[in-house]
Coordinates of C-alpha atoms in Angstrom, one line a residue:
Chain A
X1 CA 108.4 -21.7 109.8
X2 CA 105.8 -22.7 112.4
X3 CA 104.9 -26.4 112.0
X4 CA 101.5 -28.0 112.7
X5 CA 102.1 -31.5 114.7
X6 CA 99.3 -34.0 115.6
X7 CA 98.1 -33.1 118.8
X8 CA 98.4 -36.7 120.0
X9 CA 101.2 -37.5 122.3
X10 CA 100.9 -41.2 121.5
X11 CA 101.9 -39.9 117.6
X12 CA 105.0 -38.5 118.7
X13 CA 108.3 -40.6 118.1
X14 CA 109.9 -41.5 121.6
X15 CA 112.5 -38.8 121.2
X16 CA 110.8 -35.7 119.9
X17 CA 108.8 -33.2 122.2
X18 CA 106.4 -30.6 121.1
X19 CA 108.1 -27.5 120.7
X20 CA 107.0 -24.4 122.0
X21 CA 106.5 -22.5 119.4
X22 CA 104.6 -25.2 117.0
X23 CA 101.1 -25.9 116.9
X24 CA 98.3 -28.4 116.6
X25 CA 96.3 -28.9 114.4
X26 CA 93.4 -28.6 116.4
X27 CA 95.0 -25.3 117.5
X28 CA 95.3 -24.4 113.9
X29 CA 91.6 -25.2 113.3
X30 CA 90.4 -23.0 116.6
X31 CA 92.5 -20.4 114.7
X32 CA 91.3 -20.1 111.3
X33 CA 87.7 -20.6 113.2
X34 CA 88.3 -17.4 115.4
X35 CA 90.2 -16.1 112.1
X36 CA 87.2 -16.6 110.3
X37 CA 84.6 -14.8 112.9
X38 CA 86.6 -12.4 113.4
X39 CA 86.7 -11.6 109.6
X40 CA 83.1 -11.5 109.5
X41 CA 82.5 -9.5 112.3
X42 CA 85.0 -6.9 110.6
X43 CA 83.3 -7.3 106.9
X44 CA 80.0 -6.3 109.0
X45 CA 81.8 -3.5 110.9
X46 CA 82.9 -2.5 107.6
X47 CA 79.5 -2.2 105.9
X48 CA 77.7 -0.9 108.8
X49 CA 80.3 2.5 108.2
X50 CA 79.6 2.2 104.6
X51 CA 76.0 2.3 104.8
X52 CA 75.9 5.3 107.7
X53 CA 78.7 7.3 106.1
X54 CA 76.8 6.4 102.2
X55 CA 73.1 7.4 103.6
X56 CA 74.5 10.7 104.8
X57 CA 76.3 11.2 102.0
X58 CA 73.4 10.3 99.8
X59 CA 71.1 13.1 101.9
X60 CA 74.0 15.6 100.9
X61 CA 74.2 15.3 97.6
X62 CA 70.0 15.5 97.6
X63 CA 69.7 18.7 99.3
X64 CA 72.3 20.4 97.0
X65 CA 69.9 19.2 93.9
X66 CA 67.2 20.7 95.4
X67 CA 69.0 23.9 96.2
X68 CA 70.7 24.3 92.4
X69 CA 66.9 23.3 91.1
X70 CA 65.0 25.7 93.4
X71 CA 67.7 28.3 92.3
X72 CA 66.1 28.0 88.6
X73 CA 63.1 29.3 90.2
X74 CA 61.6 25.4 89.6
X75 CA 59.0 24.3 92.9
X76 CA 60.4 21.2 94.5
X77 CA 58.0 19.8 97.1
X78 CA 59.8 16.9 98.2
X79 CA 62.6 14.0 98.2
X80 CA 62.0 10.9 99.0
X81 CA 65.0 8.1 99.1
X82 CA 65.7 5.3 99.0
X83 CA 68.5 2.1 99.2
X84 CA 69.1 0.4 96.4
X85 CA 72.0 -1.3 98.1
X86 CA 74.7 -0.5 100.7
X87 CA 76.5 1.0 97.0
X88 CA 73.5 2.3 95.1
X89 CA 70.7 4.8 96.0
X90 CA 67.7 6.4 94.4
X91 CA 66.6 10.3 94.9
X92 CA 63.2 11.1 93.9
X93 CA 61.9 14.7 93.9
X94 CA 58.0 15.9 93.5
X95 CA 58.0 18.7 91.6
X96 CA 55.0 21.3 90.8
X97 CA 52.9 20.2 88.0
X98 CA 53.5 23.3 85.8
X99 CA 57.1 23.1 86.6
X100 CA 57.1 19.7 85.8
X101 CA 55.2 20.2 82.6
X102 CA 57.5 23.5 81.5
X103 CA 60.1 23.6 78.9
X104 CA 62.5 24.6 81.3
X105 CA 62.3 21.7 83.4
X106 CA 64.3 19.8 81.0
X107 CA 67.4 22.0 82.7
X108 CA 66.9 20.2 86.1
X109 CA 67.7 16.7 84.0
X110 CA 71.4 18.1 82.6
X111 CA 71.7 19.1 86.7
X112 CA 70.9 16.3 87.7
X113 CA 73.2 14.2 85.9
X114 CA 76.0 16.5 86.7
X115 CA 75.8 15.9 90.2
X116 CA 75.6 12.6 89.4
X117 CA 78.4 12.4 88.6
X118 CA 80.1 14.5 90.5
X119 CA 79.1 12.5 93.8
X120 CA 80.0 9.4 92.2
X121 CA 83.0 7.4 93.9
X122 CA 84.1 4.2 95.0
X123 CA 81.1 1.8 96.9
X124 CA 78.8 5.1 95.9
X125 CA 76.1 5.9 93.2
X126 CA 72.8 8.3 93.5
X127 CA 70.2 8.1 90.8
X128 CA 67.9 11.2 90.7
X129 CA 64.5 10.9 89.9
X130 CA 61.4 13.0 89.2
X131 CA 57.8 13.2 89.7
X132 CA 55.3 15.6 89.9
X133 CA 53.0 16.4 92.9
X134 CA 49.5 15.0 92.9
X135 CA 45.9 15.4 94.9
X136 CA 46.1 11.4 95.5
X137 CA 49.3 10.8 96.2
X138 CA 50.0 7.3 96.9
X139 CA 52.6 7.1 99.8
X140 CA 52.1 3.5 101.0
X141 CA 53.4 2.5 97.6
X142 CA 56.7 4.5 98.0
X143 CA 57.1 3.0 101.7
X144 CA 56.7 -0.5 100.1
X145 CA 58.9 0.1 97.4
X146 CA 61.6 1.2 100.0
X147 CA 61.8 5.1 100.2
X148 CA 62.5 5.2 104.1
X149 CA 63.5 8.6 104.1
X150 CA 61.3 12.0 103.2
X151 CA 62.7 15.9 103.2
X152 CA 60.5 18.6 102.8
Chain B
X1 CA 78.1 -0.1 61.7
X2 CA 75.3 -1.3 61.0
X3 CA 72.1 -0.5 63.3
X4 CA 69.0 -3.4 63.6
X5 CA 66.1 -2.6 61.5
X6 CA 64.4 -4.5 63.5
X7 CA 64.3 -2.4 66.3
X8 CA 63.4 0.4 64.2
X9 CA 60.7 -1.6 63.4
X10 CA 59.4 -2.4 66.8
X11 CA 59.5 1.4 67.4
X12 CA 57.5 2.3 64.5
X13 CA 54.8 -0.5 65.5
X14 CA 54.7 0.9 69.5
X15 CA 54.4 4.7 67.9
X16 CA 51.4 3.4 66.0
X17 CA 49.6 2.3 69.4
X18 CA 50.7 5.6 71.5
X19 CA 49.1 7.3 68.0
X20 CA 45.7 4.9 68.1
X21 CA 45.5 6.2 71.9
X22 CA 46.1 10.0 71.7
X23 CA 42.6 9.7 69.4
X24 CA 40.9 9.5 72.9
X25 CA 42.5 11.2 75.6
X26 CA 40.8 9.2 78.2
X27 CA 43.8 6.8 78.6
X28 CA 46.6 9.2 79.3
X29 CA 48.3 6.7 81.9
X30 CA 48.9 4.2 78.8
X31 CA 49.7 7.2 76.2
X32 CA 52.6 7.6 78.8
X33 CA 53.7 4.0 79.1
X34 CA 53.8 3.6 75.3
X35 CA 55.5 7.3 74.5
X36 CA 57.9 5.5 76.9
X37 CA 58.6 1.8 75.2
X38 CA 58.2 3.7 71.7
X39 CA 61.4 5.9 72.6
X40 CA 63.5 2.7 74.2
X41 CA 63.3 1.5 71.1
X42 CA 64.6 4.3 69.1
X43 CA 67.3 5.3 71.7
X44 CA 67.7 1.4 71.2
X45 CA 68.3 1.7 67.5
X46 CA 70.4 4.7 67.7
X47 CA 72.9 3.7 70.2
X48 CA 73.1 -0.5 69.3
X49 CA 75.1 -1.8 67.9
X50 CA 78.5 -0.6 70.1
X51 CA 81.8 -1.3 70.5
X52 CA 83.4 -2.0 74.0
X53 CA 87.0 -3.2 74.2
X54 CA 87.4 -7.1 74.2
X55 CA 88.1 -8.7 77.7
X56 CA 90.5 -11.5 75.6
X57 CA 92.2 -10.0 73.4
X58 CA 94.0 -6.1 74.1
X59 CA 93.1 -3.7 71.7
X60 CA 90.4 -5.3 70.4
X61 CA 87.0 -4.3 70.6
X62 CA 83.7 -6.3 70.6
X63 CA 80.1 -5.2 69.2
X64 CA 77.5 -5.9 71.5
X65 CA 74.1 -6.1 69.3
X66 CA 71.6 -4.9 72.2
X67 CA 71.5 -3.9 75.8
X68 CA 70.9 -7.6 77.0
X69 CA 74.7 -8.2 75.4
X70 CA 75.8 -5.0 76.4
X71 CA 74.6 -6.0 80.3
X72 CA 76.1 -9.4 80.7
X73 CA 79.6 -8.7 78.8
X74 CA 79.8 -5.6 81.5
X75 CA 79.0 -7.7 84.1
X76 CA 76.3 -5.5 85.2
X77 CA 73.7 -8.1 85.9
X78 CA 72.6 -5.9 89.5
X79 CA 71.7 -2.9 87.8
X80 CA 67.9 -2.0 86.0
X81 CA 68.6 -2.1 82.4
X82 CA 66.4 0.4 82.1
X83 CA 68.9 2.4 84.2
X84 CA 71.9 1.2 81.8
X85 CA 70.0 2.2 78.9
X86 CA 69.5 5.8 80.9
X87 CA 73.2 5.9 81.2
X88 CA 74.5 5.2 77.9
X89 CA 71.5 8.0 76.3
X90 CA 73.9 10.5 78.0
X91 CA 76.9 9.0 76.9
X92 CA 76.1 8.7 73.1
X93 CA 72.6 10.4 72.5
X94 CA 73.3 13.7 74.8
X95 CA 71.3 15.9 72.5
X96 CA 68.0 14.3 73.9
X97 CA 69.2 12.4 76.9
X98 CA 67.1 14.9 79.2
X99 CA 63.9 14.0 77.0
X100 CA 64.6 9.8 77.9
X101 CA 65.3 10.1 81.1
X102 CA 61.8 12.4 81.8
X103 CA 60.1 10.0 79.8
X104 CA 61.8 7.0 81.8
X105 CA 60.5 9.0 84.9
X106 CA 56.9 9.7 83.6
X107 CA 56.8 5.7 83.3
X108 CA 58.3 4.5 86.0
X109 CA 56.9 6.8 88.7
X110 CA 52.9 7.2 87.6
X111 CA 52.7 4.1 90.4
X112 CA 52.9 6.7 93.4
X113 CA 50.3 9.2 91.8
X114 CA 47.4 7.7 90.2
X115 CA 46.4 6.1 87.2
X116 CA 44.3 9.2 86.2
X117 CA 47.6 11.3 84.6
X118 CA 46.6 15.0 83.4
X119 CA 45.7 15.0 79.8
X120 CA 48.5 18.0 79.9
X121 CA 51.0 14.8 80.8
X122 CA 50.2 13.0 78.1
X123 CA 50.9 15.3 75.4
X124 CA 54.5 16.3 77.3
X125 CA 54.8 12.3 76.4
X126 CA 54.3 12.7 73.1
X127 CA 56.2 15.7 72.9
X128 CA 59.0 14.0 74.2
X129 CA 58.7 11.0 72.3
X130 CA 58.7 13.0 69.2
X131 CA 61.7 15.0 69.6
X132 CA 63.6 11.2 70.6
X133 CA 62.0 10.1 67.0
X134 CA 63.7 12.9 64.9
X135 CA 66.8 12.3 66.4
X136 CA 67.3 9.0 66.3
X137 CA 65.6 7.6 63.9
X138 CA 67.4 9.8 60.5

């Protein structure tokens, strides 16, 4: 087992020499520094990939909602989403008013929330959202309350 | 077990505004918002209290009286409860889960159209609301 020795040759009994394979303990502290930004820089690594690889993934799963709703003969406008977190997203969709207002709407809610949970996993969640189109529609508000990407 | 009267109660009370609004259709943004906190409340009373297994003590379970419980014990402090809530309709209420969460949509999203809803919106609230009443609330 590798030893840590005060790096002070004065400390050192008369007889004993610092062995090769030993370190100090400044050595040791250099270490767990490096150790330390090196674990960041890998934590950050890691996150960066999470949040590319979760943002495409999140964009995926949004168009195949709009596909299975448009498929029920329902008008989808829109999608707007946003980052709740690296983990967590939010999917809205702006529907046409008499869509929106129908009795069959209430179908795109069960589809919604099976492909909810169907792309759920590990470090992943989409929430699906809905709206319905408007002649005012108030854009600046979704920018400020983070929906930095839009398909149409 | 037993559910809260109380709640019951606090839905009953927020039905009587959304009804004192729908006599003039002029506020259809706030016939929304209180079709909305009227049906928390009964998805509230339905659902609360429930059982979720103890952390302590294996197979044990613990009652958790209301979604503020229900959040901390799960350790779920980083998430809306209003999305928790949304979560557990469709785990216990399934029946009208699609019904909350439109209503929880109406609500929450009328900030990026206007404050000038369609009258036709409002009475989809109410519609909505009143289909979560029957269910929950017998």
């Amino acid at each position: 087992m590798k030893t840590t020795i005060k790096n002070n040759p004065a400390e050192f009994p008369g007889k004993w020499e610092k062995s090769e394979e030993a370190f100090t303990g400044n050595e040791l502290i250099d270490a767990y520094l490096k150790g330390k930004e090196a674990g960041k820089d890998e934590e950050k690594r890691i996150m960066r990939r999470r949040l590319h690889d979760n943002i495409y993934h999140a964009t995926e799963v949004s168009e195949t909602l709009f596909n299975r709703v448009t498929h029920q003969n329902i008008t989808l406008h829109s999608i707007h989403l946003k980052a709740d977190s690296v983990s967590d997203y939010t999917a809205l969709f702006v529907a046409d008013l008499d869509d929106y207002l129908s009795d069959n709407f209430r179908l795109v809610y069960i589809l919604a929330n099976e492909l909810k949970n169907e792309a759920q996993r590990e470090h992943f969640t989409i929430y699906f959202s809905f709206t319905h189109n408007s002649p005012n529609p108030a854009n600046d508000r979704l920018i400020a309350d983070g929906f930095f990407l839009k398909y149409e | 077990m037993n559910r809260n009267p109380e709640i019951l109660q606090h839905a009953l009370h927020n039905e009587e505004v959304c009804n004192y609004l729908d006599l003039n259709r002029d506020f259809s943004d706030w016939i929304i918002t209180t079709s909305f906190y009227t049906s928390l409340h009964f998805v509230s009373y339905k659902i609360f209290p429930i059982a979720v297994k103890s952390k302590e003590q294996k197979g044990k379970q613990v009652k958790m009286e209301d979604i503020y419980q229900y959040q901390n014990f799960m350790n779920l402090r980083t998430i809306s409860r209003h999305k928790i809530l949304g979560e557990l309709t469709w785990k216990h209420c399934p029946q009208i889960a699609s019904e909350y969460s439109r209503l929880l949509d109406l609500s929450m999203n009328a900030r990026y159209i206007n404050y000038r809803q369609p009258v036709e919106v409002a009475i989809l609230s109410r519609s909505l609301m009143s289909k979560i009443k029957t269910y929950c609330a017998n």
